[in-house]
CSV table of C-alpha atoms and ligand atoms in Angstrom, one decimal:
chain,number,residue,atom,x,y,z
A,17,UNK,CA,-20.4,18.2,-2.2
A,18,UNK,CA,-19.4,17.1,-5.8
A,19,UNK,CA,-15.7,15.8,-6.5
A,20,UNK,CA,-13.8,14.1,-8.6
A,21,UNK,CA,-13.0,10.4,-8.1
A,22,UNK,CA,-11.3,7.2,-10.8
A,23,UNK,CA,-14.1,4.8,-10.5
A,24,UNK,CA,-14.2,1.2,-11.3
A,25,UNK,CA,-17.4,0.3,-12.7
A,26,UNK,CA,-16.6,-3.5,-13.8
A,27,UNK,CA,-14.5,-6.4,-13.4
A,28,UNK,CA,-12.1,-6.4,-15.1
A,29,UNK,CA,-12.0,-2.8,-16.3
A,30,UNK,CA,-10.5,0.3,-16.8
A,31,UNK,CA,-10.6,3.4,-13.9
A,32,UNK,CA,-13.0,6.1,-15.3
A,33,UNK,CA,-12.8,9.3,-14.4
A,34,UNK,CA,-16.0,10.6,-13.1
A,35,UNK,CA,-17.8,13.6,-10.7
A,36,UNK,CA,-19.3,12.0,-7.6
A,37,UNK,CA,-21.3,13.1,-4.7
A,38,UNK,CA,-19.9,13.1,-1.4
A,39,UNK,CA,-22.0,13.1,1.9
A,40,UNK,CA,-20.9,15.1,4.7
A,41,UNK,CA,-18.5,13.8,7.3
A,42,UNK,CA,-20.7,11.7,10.1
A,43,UNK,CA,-19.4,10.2,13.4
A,44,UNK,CA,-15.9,9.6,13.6
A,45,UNK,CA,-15.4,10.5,10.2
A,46,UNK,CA,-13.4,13.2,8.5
A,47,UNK,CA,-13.8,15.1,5.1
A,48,UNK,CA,-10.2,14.9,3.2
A,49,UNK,CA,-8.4,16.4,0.1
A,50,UNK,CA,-5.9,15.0,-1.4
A,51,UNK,CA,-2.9,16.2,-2.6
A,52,UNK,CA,-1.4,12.6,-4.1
A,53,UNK,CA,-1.7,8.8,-3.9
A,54,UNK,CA,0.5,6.5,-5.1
A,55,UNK,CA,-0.2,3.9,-7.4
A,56,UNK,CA,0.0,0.5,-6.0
A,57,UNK,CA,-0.5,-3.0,-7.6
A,58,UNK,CA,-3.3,-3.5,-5.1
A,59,UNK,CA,-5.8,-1.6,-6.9
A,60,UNK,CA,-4.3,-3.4,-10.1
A,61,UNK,CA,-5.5,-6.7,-8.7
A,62,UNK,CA,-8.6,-5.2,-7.9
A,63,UNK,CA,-9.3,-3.6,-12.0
A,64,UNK,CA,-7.8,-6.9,-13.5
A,65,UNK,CA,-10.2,-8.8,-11.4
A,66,UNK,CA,-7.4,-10.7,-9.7
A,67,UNK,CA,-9.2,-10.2,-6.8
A,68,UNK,CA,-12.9,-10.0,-6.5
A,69,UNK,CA,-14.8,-7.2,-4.9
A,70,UNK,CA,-18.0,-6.8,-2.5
A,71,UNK,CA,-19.1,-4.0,-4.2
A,72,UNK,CA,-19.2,-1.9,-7.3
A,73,UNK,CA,-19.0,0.9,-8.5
A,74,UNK,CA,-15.8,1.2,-6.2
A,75,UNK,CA,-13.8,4.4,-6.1
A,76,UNK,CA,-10.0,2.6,-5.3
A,77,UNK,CA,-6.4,4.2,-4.0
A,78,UNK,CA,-5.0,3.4,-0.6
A,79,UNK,CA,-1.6,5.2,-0.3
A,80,UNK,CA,-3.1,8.8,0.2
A,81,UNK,CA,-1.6,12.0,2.0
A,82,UNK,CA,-4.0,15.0,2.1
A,83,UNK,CA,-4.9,17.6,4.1
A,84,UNK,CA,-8.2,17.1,7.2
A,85,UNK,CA,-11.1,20.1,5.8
A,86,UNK,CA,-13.6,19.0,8.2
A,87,UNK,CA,-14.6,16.6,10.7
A,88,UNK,CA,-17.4,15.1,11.6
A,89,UNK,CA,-19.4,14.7,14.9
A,90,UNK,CA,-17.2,12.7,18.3
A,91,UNK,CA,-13.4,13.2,16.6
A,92,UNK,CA,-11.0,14.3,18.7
A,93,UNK,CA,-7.3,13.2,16.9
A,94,UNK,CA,-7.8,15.4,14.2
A,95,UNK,CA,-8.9,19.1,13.3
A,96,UNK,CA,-9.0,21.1,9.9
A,97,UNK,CA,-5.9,21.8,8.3
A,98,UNK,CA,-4.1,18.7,9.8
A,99,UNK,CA,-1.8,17.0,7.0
A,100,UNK,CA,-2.8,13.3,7.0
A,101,UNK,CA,-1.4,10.1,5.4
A,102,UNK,CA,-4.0,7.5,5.4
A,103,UNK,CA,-3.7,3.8,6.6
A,104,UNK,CA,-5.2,0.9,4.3
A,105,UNK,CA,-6.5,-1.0,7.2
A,106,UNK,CA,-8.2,1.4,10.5
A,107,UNK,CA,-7.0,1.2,13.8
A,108,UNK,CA,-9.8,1.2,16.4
A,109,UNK,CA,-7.4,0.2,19.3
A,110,UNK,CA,-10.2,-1.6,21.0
A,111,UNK,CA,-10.1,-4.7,19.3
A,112,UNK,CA,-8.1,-7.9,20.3
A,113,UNK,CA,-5.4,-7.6,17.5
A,114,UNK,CA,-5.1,-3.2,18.3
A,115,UNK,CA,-5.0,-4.6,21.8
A,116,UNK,CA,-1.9,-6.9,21.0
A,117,UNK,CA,0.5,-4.1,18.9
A,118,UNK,CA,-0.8,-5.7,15.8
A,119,UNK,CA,-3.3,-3.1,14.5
A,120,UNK,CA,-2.5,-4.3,10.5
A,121,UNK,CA,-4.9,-6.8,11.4
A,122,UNK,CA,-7.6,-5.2,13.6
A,123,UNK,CA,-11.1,-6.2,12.8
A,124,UNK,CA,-12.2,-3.4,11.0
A,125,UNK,CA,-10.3,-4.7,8.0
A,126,UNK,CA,-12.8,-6.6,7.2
A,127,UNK,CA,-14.6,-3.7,5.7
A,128,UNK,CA,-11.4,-3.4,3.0
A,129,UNK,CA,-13.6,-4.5,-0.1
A,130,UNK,CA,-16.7,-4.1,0.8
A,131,UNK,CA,-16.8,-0.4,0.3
A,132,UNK,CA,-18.7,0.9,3.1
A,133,UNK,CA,-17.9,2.6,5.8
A,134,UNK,CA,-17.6,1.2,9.4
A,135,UNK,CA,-21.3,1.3,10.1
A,136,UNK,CA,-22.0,-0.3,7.3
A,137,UNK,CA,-23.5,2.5,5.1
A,138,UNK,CA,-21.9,4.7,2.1
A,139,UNK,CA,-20.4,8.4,1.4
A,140,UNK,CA,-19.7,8.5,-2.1
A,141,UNK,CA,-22.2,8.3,-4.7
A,142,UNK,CA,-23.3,8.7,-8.3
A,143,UNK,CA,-26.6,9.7,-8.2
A,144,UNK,CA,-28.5,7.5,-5.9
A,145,UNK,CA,-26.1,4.4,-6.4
A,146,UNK,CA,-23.7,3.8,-3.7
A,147,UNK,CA,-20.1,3.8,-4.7
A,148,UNK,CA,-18.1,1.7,-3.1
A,149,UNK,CA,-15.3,2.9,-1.1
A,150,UNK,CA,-11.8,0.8,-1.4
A,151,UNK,CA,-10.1,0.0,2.5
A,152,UNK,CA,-12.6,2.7,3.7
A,153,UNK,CA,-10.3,5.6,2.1
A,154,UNK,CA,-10.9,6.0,-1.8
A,155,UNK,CA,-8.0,8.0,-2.2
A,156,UNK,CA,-8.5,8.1,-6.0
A,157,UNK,CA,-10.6,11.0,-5.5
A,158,UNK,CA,-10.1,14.8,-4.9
A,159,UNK,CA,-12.3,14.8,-1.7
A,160,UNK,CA,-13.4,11.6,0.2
A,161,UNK,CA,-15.2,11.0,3.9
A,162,UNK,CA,-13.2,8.5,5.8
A,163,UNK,CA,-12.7,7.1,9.5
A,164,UNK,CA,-10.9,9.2,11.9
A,165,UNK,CA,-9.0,5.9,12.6
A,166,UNK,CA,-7.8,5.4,9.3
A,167,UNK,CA,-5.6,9.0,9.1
A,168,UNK,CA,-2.2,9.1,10.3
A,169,UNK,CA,-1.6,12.7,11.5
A,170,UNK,CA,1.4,14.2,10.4
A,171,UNK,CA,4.1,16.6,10.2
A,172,UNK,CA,2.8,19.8,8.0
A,173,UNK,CA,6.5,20.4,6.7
A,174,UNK,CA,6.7,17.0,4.7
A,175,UNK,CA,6.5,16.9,0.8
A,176,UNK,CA,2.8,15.2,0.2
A,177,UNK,CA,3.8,13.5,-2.6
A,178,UNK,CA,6.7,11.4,-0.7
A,179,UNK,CA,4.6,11.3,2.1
A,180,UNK,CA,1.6,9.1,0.5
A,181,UNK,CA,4.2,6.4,-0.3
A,182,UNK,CA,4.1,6.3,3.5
A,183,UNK,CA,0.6,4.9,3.4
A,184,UNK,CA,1.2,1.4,1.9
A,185,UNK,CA,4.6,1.0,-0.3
A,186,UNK,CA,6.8,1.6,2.5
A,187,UNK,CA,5.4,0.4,5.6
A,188,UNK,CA,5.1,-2.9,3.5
A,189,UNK,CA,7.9,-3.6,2.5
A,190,UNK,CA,10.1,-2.3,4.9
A,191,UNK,CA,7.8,-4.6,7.1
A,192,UNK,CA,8.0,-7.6,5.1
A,193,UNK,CA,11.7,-7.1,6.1
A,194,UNK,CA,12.3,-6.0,9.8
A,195,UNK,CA,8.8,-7.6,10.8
A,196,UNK,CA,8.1,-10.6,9.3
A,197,UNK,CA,11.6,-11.6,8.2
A,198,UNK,CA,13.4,-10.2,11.4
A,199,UNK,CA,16.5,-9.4,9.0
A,200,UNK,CA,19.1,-9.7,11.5
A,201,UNK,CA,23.1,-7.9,11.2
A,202,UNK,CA,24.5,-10.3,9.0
A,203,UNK,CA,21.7,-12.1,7.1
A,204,UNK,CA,21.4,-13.2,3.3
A,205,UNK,CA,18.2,-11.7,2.3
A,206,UNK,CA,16.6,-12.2,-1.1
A,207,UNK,CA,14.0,-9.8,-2.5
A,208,UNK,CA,12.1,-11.1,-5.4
A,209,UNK,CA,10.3,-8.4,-7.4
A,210,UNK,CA,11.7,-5.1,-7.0
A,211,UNK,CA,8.5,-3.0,-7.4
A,212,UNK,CA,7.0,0.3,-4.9
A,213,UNK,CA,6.6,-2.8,-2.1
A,214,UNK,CA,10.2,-4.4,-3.5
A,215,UNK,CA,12.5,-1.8,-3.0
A,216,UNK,CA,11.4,-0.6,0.1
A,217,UNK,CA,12.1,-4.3,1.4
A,218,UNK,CA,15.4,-4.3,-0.2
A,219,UNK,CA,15.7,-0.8,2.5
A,220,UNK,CA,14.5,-2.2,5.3
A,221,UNK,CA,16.9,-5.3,4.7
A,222,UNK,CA,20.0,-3.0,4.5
A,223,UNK,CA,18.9,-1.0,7.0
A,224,UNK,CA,18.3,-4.4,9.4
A,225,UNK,CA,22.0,-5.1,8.6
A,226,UNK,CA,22.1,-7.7,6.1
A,227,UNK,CA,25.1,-8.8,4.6
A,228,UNK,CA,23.6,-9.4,1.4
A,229,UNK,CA,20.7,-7.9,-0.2
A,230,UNK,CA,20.2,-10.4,-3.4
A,231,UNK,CA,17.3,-8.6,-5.4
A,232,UNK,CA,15.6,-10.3,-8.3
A,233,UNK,CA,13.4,-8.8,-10.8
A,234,UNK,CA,13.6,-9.2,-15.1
A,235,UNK,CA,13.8,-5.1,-15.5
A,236,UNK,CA,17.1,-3.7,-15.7
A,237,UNK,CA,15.9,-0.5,-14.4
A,238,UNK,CA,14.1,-2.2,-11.3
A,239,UNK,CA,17.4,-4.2,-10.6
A,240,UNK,CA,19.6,-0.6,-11.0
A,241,UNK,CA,17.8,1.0,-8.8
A,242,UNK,CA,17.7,-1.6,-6.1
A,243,UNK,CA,21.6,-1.6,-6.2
A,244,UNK,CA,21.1,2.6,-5.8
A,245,UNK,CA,19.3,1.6,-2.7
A,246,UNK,CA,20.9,-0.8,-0.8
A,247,UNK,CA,20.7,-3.9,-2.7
A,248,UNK,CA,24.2,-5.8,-2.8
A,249,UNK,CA,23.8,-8.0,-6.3
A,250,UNK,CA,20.9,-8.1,-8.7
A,251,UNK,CA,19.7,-10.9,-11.1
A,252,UNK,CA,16.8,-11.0,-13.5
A,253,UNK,CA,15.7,-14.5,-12.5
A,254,UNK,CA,15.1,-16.5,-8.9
A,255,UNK,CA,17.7,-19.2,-10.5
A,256,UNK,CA,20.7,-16.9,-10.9
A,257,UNK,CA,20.1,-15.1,-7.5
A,258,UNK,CA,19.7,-19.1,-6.1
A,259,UNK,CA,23.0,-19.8,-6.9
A,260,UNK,CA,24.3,-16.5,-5.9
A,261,UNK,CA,23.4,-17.1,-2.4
A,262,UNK,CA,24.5,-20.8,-2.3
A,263,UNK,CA,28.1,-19.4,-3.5
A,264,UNK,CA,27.7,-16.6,-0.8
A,265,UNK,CA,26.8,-19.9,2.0
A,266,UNK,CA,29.0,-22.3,1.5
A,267,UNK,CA,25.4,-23.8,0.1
A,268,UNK,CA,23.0,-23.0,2.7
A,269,UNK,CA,20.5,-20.9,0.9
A,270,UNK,CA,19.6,-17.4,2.2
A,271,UNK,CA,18.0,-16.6,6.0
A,272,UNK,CA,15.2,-15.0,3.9
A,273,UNK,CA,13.1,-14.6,1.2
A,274,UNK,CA,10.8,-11.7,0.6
A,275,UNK,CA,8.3,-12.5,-2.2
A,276,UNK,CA,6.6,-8.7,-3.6
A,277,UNK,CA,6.0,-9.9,-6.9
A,278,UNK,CA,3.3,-8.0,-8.7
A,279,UNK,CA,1.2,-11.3,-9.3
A,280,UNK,CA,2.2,-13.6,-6.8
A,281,UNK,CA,1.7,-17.3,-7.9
A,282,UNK,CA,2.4,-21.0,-5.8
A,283,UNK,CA,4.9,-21.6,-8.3
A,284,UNK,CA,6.9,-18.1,-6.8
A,285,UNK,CA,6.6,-19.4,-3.1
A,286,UNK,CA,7.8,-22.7,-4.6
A,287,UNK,CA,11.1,-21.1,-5.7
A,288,UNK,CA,11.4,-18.9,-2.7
A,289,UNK,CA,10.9,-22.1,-0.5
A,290,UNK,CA,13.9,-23.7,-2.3
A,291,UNK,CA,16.2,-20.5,-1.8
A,292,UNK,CA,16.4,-20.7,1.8
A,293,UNK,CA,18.9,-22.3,4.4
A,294,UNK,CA,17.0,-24.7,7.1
A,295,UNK,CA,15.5,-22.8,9.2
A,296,UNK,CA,14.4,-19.6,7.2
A,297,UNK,CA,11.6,-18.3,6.2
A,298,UNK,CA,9.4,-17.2,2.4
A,299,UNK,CA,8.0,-13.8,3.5
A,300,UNK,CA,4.3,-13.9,0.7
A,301,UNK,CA,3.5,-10.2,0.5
A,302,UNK,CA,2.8,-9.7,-2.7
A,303,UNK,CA,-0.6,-11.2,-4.1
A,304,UNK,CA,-2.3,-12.6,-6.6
A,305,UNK,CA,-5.3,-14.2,-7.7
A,306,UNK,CA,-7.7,-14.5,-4.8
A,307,UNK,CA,-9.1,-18.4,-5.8
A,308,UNK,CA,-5.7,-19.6,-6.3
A,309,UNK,CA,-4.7,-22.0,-3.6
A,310,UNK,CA,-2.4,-24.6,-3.3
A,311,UNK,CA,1.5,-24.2,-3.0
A,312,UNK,CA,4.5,-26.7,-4.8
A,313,UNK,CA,6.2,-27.1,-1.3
A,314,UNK,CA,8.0,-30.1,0.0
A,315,UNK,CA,6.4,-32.0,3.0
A,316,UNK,CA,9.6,-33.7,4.5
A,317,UNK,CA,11.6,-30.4,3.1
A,318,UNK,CA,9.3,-28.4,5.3
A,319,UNK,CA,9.5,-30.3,8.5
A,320,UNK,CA,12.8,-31.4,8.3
A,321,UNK,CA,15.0,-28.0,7.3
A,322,UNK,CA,12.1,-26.6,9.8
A,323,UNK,CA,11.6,-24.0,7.0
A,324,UNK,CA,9.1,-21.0,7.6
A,325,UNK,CA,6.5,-19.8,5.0
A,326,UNK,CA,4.8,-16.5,6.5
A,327,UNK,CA,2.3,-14.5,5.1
A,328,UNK,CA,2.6,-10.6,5.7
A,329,UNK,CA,0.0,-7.9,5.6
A,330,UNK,CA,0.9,-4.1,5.7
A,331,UNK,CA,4.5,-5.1,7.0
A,332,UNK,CA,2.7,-6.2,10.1
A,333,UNK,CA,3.1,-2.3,11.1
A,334,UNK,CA,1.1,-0.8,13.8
A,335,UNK,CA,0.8,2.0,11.3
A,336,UNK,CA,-0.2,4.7,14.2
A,337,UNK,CA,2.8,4.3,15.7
A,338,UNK,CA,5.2,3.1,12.6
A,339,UNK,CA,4.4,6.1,9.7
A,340,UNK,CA,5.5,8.7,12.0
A,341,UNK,CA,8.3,6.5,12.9
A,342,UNK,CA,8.9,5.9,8.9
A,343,UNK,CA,8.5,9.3,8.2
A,344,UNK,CA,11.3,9.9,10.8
A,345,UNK,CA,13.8,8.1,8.7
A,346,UNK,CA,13.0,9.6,5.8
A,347,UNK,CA,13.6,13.2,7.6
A,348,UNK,CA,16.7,12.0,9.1
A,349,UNK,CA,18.0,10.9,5.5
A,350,UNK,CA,18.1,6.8,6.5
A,351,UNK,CA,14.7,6.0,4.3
A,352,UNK,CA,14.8,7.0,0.4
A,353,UNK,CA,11.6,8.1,-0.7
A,354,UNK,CA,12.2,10.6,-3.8
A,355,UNK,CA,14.1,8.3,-5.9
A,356,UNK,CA,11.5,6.1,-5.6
A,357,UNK,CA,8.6,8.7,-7.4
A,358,UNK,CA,9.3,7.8,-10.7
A,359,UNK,CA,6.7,10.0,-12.3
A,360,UNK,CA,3.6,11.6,-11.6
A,361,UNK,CA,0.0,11.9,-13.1
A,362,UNK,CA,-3.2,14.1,-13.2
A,363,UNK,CA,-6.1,11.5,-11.8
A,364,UNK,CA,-7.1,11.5,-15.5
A,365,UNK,CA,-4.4,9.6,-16.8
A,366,UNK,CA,-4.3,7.2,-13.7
A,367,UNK,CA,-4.7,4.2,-16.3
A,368,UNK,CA,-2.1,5.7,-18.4
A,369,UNK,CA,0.6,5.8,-14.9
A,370,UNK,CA,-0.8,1.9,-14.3
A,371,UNK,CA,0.2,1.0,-17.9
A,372,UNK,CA,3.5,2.1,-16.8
A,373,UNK,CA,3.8,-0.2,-13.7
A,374,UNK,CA,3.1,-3.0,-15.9
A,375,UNK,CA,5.6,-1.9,-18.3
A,376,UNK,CA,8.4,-1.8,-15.8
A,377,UNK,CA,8.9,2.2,-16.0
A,378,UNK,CA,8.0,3.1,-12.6
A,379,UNK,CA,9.3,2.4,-9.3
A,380,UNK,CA,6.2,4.6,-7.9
A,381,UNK,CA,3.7,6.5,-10.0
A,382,UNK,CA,1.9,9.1,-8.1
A,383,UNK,CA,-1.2,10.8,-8.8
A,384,UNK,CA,-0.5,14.5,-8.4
A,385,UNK,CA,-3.7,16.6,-7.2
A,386,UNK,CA,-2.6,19.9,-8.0
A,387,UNK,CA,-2.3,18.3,-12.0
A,388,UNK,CA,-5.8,18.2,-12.6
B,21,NAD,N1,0.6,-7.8,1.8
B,21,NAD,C1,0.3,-6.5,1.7
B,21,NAD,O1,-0.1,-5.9,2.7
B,21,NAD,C2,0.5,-5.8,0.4
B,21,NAD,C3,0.4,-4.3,0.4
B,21,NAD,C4,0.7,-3.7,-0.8
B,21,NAD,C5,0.9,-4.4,-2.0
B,21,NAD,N2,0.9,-5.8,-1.9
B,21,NAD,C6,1.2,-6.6,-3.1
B,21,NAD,O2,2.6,-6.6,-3.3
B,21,NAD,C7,2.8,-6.8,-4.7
B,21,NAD,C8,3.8,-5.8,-5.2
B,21,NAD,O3,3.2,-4.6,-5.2
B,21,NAD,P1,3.9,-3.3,-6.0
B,21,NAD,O4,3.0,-2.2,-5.9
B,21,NAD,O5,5.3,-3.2,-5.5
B,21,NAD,O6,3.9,-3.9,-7.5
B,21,NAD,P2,4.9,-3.4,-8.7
B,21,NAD,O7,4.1,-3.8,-9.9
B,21,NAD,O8,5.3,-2.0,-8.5
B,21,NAD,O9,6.2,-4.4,-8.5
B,21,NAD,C9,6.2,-5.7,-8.8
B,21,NAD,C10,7.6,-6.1,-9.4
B,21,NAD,O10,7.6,-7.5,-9.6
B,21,NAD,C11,8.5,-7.7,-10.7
B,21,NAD,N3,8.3,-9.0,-11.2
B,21,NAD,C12,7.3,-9.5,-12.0
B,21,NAD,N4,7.5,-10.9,-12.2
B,21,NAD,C13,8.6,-11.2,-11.5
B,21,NAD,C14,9.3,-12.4,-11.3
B,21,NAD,N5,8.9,-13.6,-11.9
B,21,NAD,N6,10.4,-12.4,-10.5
B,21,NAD,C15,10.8,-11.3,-9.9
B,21,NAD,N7,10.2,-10.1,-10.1
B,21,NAD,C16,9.1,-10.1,-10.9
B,21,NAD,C17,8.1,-6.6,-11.7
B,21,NAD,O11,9.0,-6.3,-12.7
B,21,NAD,C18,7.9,-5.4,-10.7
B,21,NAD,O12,9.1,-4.7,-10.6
B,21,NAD,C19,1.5,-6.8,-5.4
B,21,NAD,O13,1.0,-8.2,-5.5
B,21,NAD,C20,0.6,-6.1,-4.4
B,21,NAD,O14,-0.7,-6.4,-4.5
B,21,NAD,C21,0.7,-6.4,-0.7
B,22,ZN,ZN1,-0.9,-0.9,-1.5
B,23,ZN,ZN1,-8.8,-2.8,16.0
């Protein structure tokens, strides 16, 4: 079938919007349209050429709900008509790290960037050149063909457009939080960078029980809305917020800090590093550029204050069992998704809605389906 899809075509460069050809569903694989994907800074990395891709042309977008119009040969979980929201990494529960409740890391993320599907070939193409399908999903398109393992089956009643934040926004940050910072009742928690992955860590913090939830970002509105939604103070800079917390422990420094800048840097970790109490830990979500290495981080600080520095991938969610469970608290009124949907977009002005990330407009843009 013919769709439309934002593709990528170089690095760095600009999503264009363009028809491509989908093949039908094969094993284990299901045919999905989309209703709305949110626009994360992920892809951004990937069009700015932070980070460095496997494959082009590459058809991005990775926080997708839709609705299942087919499936293809062996699938079992899902049947046409199911609403889906889709996971950025699969979940094959076979492999050691499914096996072990930590399916944000099973082995078939490996297959993120390079486009393919998981045996290896491709669905989507322009003409008779492969496009490249981004963490197996390619939710920037109408239509796409994508594991059975990577949908998240859920209820039919829930708003698609809230839903899709679901897919990589929320589990991430609220992750970052309860998982890898274990926020604890009572905690000093800092969140720097108050973006889709930001403010949902500044909601898992205050839903962990912090005491304080210190969020630092240079936008006004980014720092307004976090004190909307659960943040307890708000600076512009890591400095201010610093001091803050030292006021707030007789000194100490915070039990955490959660790092979702947009583009991460060593310098960030550097200053998150020096904002904890001994014994705490830098949660590194965010990302930036994929060659950078290297991190300004005190030896004897390190081993003697016993500080923690822990990476974080998809909130280190099980996301087959943690979306519904997300998507639960939303229902139940305890997770904010729709002040978090700034504004939303026909595909063909996906760059125009990423122009508005970097400008500090958005707290989510979402590309709206039923726009184009
Ligand atoms: N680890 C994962 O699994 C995972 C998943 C999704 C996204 N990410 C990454 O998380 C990061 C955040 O993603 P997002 O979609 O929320 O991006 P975003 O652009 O919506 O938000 C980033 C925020 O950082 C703020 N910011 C910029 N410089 C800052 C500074 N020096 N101090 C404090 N705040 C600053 C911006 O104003 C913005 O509000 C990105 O790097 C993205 O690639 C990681
Ligand atoms: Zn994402
Ligand atoms: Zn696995």
């Amino acid at each position: 079938m013919k769709t439309k899809a934002a593709v990528l075509f170089e690095q760095p460069g600009k999503w264009e919007v363009t028809e491509v050809d989908l093949d039908p569903p094969q094993d284990f694989e299901v045919l999905v349209e989309f209703a709305a994907c949110g626009m994360c800074h992920s892809d951004d990395h990937v069009a700015t050429n932070d980070m460095q891709l496997g494959y082009l042309p590459y058809c991005g977008g990775h926080e997708g709900a839709g609705t299942v119009l087919e499936v293809g040969p062996g699938v079992r979980s899902l049947k046409s008509g199911d609403h889906i929201v889709t996971s950025f990494i699969p979940g094959c529960g076979k492999c050691r790290w499914c096996a072990s409740g930590m399916q944000n890391l099973c082995d078939y993320g490996a297959l993120m960037m390079t486009g393919s599907q998981m045996d290896g070939t491709y669905r989507m193409h322009i003409g008779d050149v492969n496009v490249g399908q981004g963490s197996l999903l390619s939710a920037f398109s109408k239509h796409s063909i994508l594991p059975e393992w990577s949908c998240i089956k859920v209820d039919s009643d829930l708003p698609m457009l809230t839903a899709a934040l679901v897919g990589c926004a929320v589990p991430t940050g609220w992750g970052s939080a309860v998982n890898a910072a274990q926020v604890s009742p009572g905690d000093v928690v800092i969140v720097m960078g108050v973006g889709g992955v930001g403010i949902n860590a500044v909601q898992g913090a205050a839903h962990a029980g912090a005491a304080h939830v210190v969020a630092v970002d240079p936008v006004a509105f980014k720092q307004e809305t976090a004190l909307k939604l659960g943040a307890t103070a708000a600076f512009s800079s890591i400095d201010e917020a610093r001091e803050h917390v030292r006021d707030l422990t007789n000194g100490q420094g915070a039990d955490a800090t959660i790092i979702t800048i947009g583009v991460v840097t060593g310098a960030h970790v550097g200053d998150g590093f020096s904002s904890i109490r001994k014994g705490g830990v830098v949660v590194v979500t965010g990302m930036g550029k994929m060659a950078e290495s290297g991190l300004p981080v005190g030896l004897f600080e390190l081993t003697m204050y016993q500080k923690r520095i822990q990476g974080c991938l998809y909130g280190m969610m099980s996301p087959s069992k943690d979306v519904p469970r997300l998507l639960g608290l939303y229902q139940s009124g305890h997770l904010k998704l729709d002040e978090i949907v700034t504004r939303t977009y026909p595909l063909e002005q996906i760059n125009e809605g990423y122009t508005a990330m970097h400008a500090g407009e958005v707290m989510r843009g979402v590309l709206d389906y039923s726009l184009s």
